[in-house]
CSV table of C-alpha atoms in Angstrom, one decimal:
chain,number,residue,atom,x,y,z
O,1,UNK,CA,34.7,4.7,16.4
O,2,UNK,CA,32.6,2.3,18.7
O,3,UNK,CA,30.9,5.5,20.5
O,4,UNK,CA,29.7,6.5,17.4
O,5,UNK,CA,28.4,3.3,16.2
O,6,UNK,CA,27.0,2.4,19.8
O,7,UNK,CA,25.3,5.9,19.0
O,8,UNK,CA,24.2,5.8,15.8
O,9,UNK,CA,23.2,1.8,14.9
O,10,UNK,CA,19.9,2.8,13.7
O,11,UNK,CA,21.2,4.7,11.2
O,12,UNK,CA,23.2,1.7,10.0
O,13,UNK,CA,19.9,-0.5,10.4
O,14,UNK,CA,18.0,1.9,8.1
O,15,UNK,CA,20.6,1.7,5.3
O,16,UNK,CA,21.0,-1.8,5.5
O,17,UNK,CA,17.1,-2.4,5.8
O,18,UNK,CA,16.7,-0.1,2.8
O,19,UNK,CA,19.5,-1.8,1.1
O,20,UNK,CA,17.6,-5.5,1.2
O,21,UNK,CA,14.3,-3.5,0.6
O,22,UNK,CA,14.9,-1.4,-2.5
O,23,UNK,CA,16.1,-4.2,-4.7
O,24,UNK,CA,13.4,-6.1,-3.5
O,25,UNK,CA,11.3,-3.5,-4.2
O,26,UNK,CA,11.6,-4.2,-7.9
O,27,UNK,CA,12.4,-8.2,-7.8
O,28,UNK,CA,10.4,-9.7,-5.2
O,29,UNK,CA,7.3,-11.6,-6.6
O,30,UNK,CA,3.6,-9.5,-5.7
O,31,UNK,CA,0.2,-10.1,-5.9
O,32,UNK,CA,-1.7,-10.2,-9.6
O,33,UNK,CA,-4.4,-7.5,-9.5
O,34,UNK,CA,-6.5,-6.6,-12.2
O,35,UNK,CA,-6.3,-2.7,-12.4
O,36,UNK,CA,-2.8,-2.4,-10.6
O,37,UNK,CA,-0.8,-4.7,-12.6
O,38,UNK,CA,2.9,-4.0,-11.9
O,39,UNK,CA,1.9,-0.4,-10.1
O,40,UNK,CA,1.1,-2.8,-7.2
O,41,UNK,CA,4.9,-2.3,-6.3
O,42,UNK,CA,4.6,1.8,-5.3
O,43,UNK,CA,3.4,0.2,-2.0
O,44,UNK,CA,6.9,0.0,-1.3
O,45,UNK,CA,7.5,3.7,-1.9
O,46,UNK,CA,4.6,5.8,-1.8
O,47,UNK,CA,3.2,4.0,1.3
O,48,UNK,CA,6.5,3.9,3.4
O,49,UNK,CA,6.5,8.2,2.8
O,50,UNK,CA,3.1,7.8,4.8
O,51,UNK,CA,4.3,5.8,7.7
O,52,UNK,CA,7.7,7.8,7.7
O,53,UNK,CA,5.6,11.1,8.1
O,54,UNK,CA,3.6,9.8,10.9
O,55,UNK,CA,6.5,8.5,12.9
O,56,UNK,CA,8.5,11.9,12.0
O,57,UNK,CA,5.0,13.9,13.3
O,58,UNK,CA,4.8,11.9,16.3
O,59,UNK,CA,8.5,12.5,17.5
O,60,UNK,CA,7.7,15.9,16.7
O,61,UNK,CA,4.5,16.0,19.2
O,62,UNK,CA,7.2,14.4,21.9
O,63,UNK,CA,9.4,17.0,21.8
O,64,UNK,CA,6.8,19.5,22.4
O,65,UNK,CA,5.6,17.9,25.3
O,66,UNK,CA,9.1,17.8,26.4
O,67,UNK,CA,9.7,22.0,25.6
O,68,UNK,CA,6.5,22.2,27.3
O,69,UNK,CA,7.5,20.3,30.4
O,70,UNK,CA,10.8,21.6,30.6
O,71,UNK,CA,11.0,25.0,29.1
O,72,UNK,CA,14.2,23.9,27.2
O,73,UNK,CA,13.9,25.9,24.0
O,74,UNK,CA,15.6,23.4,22.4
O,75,UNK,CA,13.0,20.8,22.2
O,76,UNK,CA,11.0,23.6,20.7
O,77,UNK,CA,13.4,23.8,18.0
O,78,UNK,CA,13.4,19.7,17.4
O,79,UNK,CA,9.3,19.7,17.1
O,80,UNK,CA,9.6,22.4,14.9
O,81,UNK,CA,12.2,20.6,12.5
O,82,UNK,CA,10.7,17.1,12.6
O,83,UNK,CA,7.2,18.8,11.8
O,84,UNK,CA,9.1,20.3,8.8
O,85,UNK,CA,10.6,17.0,7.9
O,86,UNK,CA,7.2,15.2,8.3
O,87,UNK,CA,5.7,17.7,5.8
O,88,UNK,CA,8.2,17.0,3.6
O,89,UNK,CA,7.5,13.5,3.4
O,90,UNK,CA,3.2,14.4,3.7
O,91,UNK,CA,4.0,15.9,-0.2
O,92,UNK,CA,6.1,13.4,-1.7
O,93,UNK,CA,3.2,10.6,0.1
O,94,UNK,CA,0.5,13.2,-2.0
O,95,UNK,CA,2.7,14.0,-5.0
O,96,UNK,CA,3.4,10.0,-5.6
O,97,UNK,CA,0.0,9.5,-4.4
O,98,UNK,CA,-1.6,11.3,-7.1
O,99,UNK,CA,0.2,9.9,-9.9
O,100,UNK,CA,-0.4,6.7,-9.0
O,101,UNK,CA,-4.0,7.6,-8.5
O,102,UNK,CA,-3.8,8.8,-12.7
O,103,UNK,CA,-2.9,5.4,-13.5
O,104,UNK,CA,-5.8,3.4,-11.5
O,105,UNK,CA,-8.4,5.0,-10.2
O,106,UNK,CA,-8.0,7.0,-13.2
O,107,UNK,CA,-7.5,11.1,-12.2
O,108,UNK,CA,-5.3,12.3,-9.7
O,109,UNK,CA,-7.5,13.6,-7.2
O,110,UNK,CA,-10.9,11.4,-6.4
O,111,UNK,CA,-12.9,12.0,-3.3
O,112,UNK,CA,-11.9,9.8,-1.1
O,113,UNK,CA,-11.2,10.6,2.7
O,114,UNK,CA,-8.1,9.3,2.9
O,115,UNK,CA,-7.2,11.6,0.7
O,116,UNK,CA,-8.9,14.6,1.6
O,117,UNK,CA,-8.0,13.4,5.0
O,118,UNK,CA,-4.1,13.4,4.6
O,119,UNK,CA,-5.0,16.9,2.7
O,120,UNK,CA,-6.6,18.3,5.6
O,121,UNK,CA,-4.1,17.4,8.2
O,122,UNK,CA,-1.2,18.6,6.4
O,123,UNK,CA,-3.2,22.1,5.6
O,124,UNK,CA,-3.3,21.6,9.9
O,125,UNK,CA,0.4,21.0,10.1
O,126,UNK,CA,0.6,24.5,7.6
O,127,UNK,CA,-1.0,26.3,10.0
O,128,UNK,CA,1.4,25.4,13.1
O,129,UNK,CA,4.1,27.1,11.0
O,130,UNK,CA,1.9,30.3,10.7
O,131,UNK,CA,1.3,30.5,14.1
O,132,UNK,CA,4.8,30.3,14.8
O,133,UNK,CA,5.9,32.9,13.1
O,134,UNK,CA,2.7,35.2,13.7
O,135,UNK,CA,4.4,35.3,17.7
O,136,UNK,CA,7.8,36.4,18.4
O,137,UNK,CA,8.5,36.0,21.7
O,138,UNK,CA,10.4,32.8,22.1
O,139,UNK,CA,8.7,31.7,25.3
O,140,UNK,CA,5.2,32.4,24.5
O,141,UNK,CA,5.4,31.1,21.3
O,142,UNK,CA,7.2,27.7,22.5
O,143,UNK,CA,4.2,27.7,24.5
O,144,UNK,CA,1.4,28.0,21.8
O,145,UNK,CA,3.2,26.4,19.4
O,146,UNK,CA,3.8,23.1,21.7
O,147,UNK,CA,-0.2,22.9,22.8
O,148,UNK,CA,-1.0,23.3,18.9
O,149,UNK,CA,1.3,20.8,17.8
O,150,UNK,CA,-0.4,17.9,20.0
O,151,UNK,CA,-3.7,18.9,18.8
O,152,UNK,CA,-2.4,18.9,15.2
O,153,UNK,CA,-0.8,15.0,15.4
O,154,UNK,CA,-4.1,13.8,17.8
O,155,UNK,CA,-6.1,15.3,14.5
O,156,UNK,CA,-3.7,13.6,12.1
O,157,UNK,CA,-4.7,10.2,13.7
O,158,UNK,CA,-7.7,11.1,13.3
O,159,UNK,CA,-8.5,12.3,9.9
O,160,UNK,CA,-6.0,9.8,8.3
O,161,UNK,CA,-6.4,6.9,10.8
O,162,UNK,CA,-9.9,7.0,11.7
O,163,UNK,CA,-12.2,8.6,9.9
O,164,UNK,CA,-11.2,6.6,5.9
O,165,UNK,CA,-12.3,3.6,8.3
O,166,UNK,CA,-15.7,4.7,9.4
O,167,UNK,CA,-16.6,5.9,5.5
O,168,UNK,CA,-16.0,4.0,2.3
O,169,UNK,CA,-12.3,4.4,0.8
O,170,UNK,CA,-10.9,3.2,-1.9
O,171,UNK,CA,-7.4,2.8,-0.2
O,172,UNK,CA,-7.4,-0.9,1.1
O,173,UNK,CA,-8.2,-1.9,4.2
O,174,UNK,CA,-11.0,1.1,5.1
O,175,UNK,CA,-14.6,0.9,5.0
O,176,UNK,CA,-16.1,-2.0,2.5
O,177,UNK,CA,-13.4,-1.3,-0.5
O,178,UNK,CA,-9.9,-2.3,-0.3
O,179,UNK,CA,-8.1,-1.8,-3.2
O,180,UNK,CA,-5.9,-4.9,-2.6
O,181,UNK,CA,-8.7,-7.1,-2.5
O,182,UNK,CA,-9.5,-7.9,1.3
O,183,UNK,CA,-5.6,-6.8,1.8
O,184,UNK,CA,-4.6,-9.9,0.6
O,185,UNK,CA,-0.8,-9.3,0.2
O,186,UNK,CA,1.1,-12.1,-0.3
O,187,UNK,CA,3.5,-13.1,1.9
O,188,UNK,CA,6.7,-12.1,0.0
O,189,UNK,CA,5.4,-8.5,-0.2
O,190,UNK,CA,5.2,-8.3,3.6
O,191,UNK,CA,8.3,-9.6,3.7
O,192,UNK,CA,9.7,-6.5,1.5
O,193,UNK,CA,7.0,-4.2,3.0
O,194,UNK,CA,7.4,-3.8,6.7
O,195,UNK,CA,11.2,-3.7,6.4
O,196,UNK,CA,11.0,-1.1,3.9
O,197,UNK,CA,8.6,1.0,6.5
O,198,UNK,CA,11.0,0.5,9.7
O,199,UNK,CA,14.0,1.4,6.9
O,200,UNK,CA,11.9,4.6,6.0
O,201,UNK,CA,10.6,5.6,9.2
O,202,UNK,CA,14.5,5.4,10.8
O,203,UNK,CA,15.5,7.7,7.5
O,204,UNK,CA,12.9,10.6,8.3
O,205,UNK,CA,14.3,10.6,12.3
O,206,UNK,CA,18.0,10.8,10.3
O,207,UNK,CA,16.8,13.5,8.3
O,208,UNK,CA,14.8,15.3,10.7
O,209,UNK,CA,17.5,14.7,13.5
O,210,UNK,CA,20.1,17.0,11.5
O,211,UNK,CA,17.2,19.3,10.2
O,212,UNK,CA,17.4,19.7,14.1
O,213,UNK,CA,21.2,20.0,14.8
O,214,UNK,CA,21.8,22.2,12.1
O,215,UNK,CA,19.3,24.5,13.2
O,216,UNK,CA,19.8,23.8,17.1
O,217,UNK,CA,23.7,25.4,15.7
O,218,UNK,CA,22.1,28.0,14.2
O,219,UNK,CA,20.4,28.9,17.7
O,220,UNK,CA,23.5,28.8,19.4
O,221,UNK,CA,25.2,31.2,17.0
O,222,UNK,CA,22.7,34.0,17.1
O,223,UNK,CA,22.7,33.7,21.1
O,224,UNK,CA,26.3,33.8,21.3
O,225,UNK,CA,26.2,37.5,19.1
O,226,UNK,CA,23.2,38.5,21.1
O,227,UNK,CA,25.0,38.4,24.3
O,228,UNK,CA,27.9,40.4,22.9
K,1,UNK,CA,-6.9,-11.5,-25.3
K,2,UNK,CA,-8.0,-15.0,-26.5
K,3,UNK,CA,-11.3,-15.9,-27.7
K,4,UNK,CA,-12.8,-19.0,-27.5
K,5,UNK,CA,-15.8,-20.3,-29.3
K,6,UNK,CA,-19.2,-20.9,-27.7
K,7,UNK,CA,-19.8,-24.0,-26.3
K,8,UNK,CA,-23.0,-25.2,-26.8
K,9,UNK,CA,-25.1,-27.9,-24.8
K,10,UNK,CA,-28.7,-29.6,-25.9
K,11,UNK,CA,-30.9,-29.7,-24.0
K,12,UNK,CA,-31.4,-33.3,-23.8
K,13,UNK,CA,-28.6,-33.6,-21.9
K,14,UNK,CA,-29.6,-31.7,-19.0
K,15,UNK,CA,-33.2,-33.0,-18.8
K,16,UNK,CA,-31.7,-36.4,-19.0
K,17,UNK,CA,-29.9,-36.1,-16.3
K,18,UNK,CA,-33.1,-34.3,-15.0
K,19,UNK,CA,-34.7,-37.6,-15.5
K,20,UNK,CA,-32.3,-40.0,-13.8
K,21,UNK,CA,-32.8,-38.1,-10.9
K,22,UNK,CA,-36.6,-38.4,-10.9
K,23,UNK,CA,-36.4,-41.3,-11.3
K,24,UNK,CA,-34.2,-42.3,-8.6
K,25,UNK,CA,-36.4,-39.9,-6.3
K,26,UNK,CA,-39.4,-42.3,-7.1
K,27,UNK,CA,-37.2,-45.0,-5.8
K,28,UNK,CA,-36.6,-43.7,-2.3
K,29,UNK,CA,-38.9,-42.6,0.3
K,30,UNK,CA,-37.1,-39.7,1.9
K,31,UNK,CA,-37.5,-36.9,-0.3
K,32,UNK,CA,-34.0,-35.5,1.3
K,33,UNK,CA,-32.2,-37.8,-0.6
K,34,UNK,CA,-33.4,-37.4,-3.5
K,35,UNK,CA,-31.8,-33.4,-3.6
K,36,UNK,CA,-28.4,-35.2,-2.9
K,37,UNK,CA,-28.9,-37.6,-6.0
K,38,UNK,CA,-29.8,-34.7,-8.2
K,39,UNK,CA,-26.4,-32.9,-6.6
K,40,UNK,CA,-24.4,-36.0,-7.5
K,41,UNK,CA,-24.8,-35.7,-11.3
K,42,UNK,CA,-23.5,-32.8,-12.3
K,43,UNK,CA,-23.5,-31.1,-15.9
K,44,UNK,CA,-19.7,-30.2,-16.8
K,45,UNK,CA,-20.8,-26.6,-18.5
K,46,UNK,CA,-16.8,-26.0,-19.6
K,47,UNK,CA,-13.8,-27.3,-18.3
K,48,UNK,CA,-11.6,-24.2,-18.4
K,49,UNK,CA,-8.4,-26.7,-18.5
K,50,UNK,CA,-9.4,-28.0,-22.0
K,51,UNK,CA,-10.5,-25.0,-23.3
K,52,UNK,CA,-7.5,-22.5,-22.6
K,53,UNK,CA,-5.0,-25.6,-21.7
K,54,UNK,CA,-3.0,-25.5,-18.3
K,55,UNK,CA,-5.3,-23.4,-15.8
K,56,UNK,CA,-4.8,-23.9,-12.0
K,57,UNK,CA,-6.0,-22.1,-8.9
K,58,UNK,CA,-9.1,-21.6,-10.2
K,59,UNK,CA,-10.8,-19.5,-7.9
K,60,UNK,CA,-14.0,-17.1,-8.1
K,61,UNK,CA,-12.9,-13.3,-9.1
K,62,UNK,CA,-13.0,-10.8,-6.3
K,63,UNK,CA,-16.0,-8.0,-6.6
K,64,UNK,CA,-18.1,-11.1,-8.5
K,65,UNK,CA,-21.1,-13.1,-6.8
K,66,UNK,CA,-21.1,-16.6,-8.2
K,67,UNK,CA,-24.9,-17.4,-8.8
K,68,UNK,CA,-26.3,-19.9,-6.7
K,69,UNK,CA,-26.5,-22.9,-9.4
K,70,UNK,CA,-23.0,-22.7,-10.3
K,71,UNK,CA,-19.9,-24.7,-8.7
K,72,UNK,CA,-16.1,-23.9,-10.1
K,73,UNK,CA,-13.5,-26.5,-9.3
K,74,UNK,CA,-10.3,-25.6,-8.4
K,75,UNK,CA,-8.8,-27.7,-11.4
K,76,UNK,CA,-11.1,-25.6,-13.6
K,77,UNK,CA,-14.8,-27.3,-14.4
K,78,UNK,CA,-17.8,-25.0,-14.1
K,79,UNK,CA,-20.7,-27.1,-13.1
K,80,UNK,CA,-24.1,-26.7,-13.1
K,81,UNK,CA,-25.7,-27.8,-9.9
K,82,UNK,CA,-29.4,-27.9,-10.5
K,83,UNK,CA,-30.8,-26.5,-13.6
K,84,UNK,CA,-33.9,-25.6,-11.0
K,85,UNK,CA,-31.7,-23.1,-9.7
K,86,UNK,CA,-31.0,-21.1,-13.0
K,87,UNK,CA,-33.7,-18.2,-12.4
K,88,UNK,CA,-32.4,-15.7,-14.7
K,89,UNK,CA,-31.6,-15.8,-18.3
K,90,UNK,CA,-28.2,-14.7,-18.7
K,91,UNK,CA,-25.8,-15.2,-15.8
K,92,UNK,CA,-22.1,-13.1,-16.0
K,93,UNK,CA,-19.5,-13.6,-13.5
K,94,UNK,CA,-15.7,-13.9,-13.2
K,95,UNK,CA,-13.3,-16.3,-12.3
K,96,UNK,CA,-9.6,-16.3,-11.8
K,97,UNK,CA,-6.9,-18.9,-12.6
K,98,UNK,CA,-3.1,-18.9,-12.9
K,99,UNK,CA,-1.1,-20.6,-15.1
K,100,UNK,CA,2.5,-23.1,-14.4
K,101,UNK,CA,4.4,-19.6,-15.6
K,102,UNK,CA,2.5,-17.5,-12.6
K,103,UNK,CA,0.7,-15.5,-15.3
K,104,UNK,CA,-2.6,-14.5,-14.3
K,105,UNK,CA,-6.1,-14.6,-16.0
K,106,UNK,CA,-9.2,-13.3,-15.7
K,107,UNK,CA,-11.9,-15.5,-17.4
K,108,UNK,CA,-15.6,-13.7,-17.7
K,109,UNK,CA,-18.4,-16.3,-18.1
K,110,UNK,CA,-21.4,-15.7,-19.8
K,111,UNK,CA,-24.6,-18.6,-19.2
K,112,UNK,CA,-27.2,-17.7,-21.6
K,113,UNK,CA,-30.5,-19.9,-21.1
K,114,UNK,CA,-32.5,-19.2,-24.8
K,115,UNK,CA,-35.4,-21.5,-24.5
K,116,UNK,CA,-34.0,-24.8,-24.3
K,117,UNK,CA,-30.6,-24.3,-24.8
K,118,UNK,CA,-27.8,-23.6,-22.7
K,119,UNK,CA,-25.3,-21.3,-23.8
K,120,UNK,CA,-21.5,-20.7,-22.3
K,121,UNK,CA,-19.2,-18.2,-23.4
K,122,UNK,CA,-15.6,-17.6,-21.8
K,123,UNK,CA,-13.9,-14.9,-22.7
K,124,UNK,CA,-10.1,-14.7,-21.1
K,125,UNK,CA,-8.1,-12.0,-20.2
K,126,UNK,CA,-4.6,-12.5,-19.0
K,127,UNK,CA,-3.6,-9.6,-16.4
K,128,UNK,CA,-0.2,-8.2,-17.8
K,129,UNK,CA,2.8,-8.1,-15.7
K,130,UNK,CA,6.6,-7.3,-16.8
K,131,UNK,CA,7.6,-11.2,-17.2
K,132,UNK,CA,9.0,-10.6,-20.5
K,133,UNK,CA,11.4,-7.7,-19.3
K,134,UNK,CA,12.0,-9.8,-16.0
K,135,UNK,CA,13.0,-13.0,-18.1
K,136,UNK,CA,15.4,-10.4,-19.9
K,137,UNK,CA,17.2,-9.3,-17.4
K,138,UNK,CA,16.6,-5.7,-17.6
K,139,UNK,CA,15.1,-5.2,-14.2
K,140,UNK,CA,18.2,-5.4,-13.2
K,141,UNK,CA,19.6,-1.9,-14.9
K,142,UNK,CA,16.6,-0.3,-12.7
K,143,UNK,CA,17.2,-2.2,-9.9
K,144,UNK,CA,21.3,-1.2,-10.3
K,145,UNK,CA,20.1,2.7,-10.7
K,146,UNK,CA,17.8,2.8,-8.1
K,147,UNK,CA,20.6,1.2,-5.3
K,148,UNK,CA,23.4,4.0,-7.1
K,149,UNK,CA,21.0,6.9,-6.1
K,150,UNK,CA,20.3,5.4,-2.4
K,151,UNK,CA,24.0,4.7,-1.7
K,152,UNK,CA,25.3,8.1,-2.9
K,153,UNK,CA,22.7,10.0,-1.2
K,154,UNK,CA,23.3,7.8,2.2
K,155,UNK,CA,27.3,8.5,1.8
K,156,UNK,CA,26.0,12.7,1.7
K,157,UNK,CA,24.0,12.3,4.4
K,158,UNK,CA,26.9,10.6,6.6
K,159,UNK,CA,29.0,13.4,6.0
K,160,UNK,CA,26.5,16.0,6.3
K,161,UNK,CA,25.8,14.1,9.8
K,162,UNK,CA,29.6,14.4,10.6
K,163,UNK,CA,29.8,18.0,9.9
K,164,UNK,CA,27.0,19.1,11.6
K,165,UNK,CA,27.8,17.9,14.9
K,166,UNK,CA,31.7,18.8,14.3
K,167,UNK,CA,30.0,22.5,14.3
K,168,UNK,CA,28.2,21.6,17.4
K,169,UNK,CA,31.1,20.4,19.0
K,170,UNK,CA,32.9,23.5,18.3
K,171,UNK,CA,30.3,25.6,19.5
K,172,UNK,CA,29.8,24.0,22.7
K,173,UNK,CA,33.7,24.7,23.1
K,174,UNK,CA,33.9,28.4,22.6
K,175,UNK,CA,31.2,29.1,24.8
């Protein structure tokens, strides 16, 4: 019983974070903004999806330096899941995004580069799937498919970190318009906030991690009848 | 959405106090001085607590410039620094204040200048938030829902967690 706990503690952490966070989600006191009103409290949900994708992405880039570096195909098959699990939570960050966006800026989809930055990068992340199945020989494609996925999270950082900075942006805290006004979050929300991020983030490696084990059995199967 | 009625301030008044300060610049030699008497006299345009009863924090709106002949107290007057200042004819900007119960408004300002008079209009908006629902309780049904959904989803991943690496385990056996 202690191995697995000794093993598994951040799972626990991520429950109990998300159990403080979710209620506090909807009772903690936030900032009064004009246009937001209430909606000011999806920064616990919608935003979390973001930072939960980008941690998810950038375990994913580690273990294709690792399947790179060691040839193990295995690592191969943990980038591959966690990509998939970062995608998912790319969507719901887009999906929740968007109907937000309805409500305040007033349609679901204006120009702004975060947005058509976090577009872009996922439509990058698409693409690492197509190449993997456009090669079928496991080594070569563990190969491509590991040097690709570096160059896909180093443009993710890019096109969702970087570039809404340089350019105006409606989301807060890039170029000359935050949407929070100067980011000014009141203490209580960041109290709620970065606990609900950490919670999030240590849900997607959950998530992806069995994505990974399931598949990782998967693989095991299908050598086991290949060698027979 | 309250409206309040226009305040409305002679003229006399202002180039009275106009007058006091010339003539206390007359007085004195160094002509600095006389700008800090001017500054020490100023015209009350509206006093935001009397008018909407209650206002604190009273702060200048974000995304608004203040012109430059206007001062806001925190405690909610609008003053008029110099009338010399007052370039333009009409003057809008926004100011924001809470109130004891947290609420929020928005409070537009209008300073019309129409010949010799000086005209203030405040128009207040209060920026609606669930209190009423909160002071009900009812958060509470979503709050319950949401934690319902978490913890039953949590308690399939745990075994979906245990299963999986039971299969591993048995895997890595056979072989």
């Amino acid at each position: 019983m202690l191995g697995i706990l000794s093993r598994n503690w951040w799972k626990v952490l991520a429950v109990l974070l998300l159990l403080y966070a979710i209620p506090m989600a909807w009772l903690g006191s936030v900032s009064v903004q004009v246009i937001l009103h209430e909606t000011i409290r999806n920064l616990y949900f919608h935003v979390t999806m973001w930072f939960a994708m980008i941690a998810v992405f950038a375990g994913s880039m580690v273990y294709s330096i690792r399947a790179l570096r060691s040839g193990n195909r295995l690592f191969d098959i943990k980038a591959q899941q966690f990509a998939q699990t970062g995608m998912m939570f790319g969507f719901i960050g887009i999906v929740t995004g968007m109907i937000w966006a309805t409500y305040t800026w007033g349609e679901p989809w204006v120009n702004d580069p975060k947005l058509n930055g976090s577009a872009v990068s996922l439509m990058i992340y698409v693409a690492y799937f197509v190449l993997r199945g456009s090669i079928d020989e496991p080594i070569r494609r563990m190969r491509v498919a590991s040097v690709y996925n570096i160059f896909a999270f180093v443009m993710l950082i890019l096109l969702i970190g970087l570039m809404p900075r340089l350019t105006d942006s409606l989301h807060p805290g890039n170029g000359g318009n935050p949407g929070f006004g100067g980011y000014d979050l009141k203490n209580d929300m960041k109290m709620v906030f970065y606990p609900s991020v950490l919670g999030w983030i240590l849900m997607g490696f959950w998530i992806a991690g069995l994505m990974a084990k399931s598949k990782i059995a998967e693989y095991k199967i299908e050598e086991d009848t290949s060698d027979k | 959405m309250k409206l309040f009625p226009t305040i409305i301030f002679s003229a006399s008044l202002l180039f009275g106090g106009m007058a006091v300060a010339q003539t206390t610049a007359d007085s004195t030699v160094q002509p600095n001085e006389a700008v800090a008497v001017a500054k020490s006299i100023p015209d009350t345009l509206v006093d935001l607590n009397k008018q909407l009863g209650g206002i604190m924090d009273v702060t200048v709106a974000k995304g608004t410039i203040l012109p430059e002949a206007i001062e806001i107290t925190p405690a909610g007057l609008i003053i008029l620094k110099s009338e010399d200042l007052l370039k333009a004819d009409v003057y809008n900007f926004e100011v924001k204040a809470s109130s004891p119960e947290n609420e929020v408004y928005i409070i537009t300002v209008k300073i019309r200048r129409d010949g010799e008079k000086l005209t203030t209009t405040i128009i207040s908006d209060k920026i609606d938030m669930a209190t009423g629902f909160r002071k009900e309780g009812k958060i509470y049904v979503v709050v319950a829902i949401s934690l319902i959904l978490f913890v039953v989803l949590v308690t399939y991943l745990v075994l979906l967690d245990r299963r999986i690496r039971k299969l591993n385990a048995k895997l890595e056996n056979r072989s």
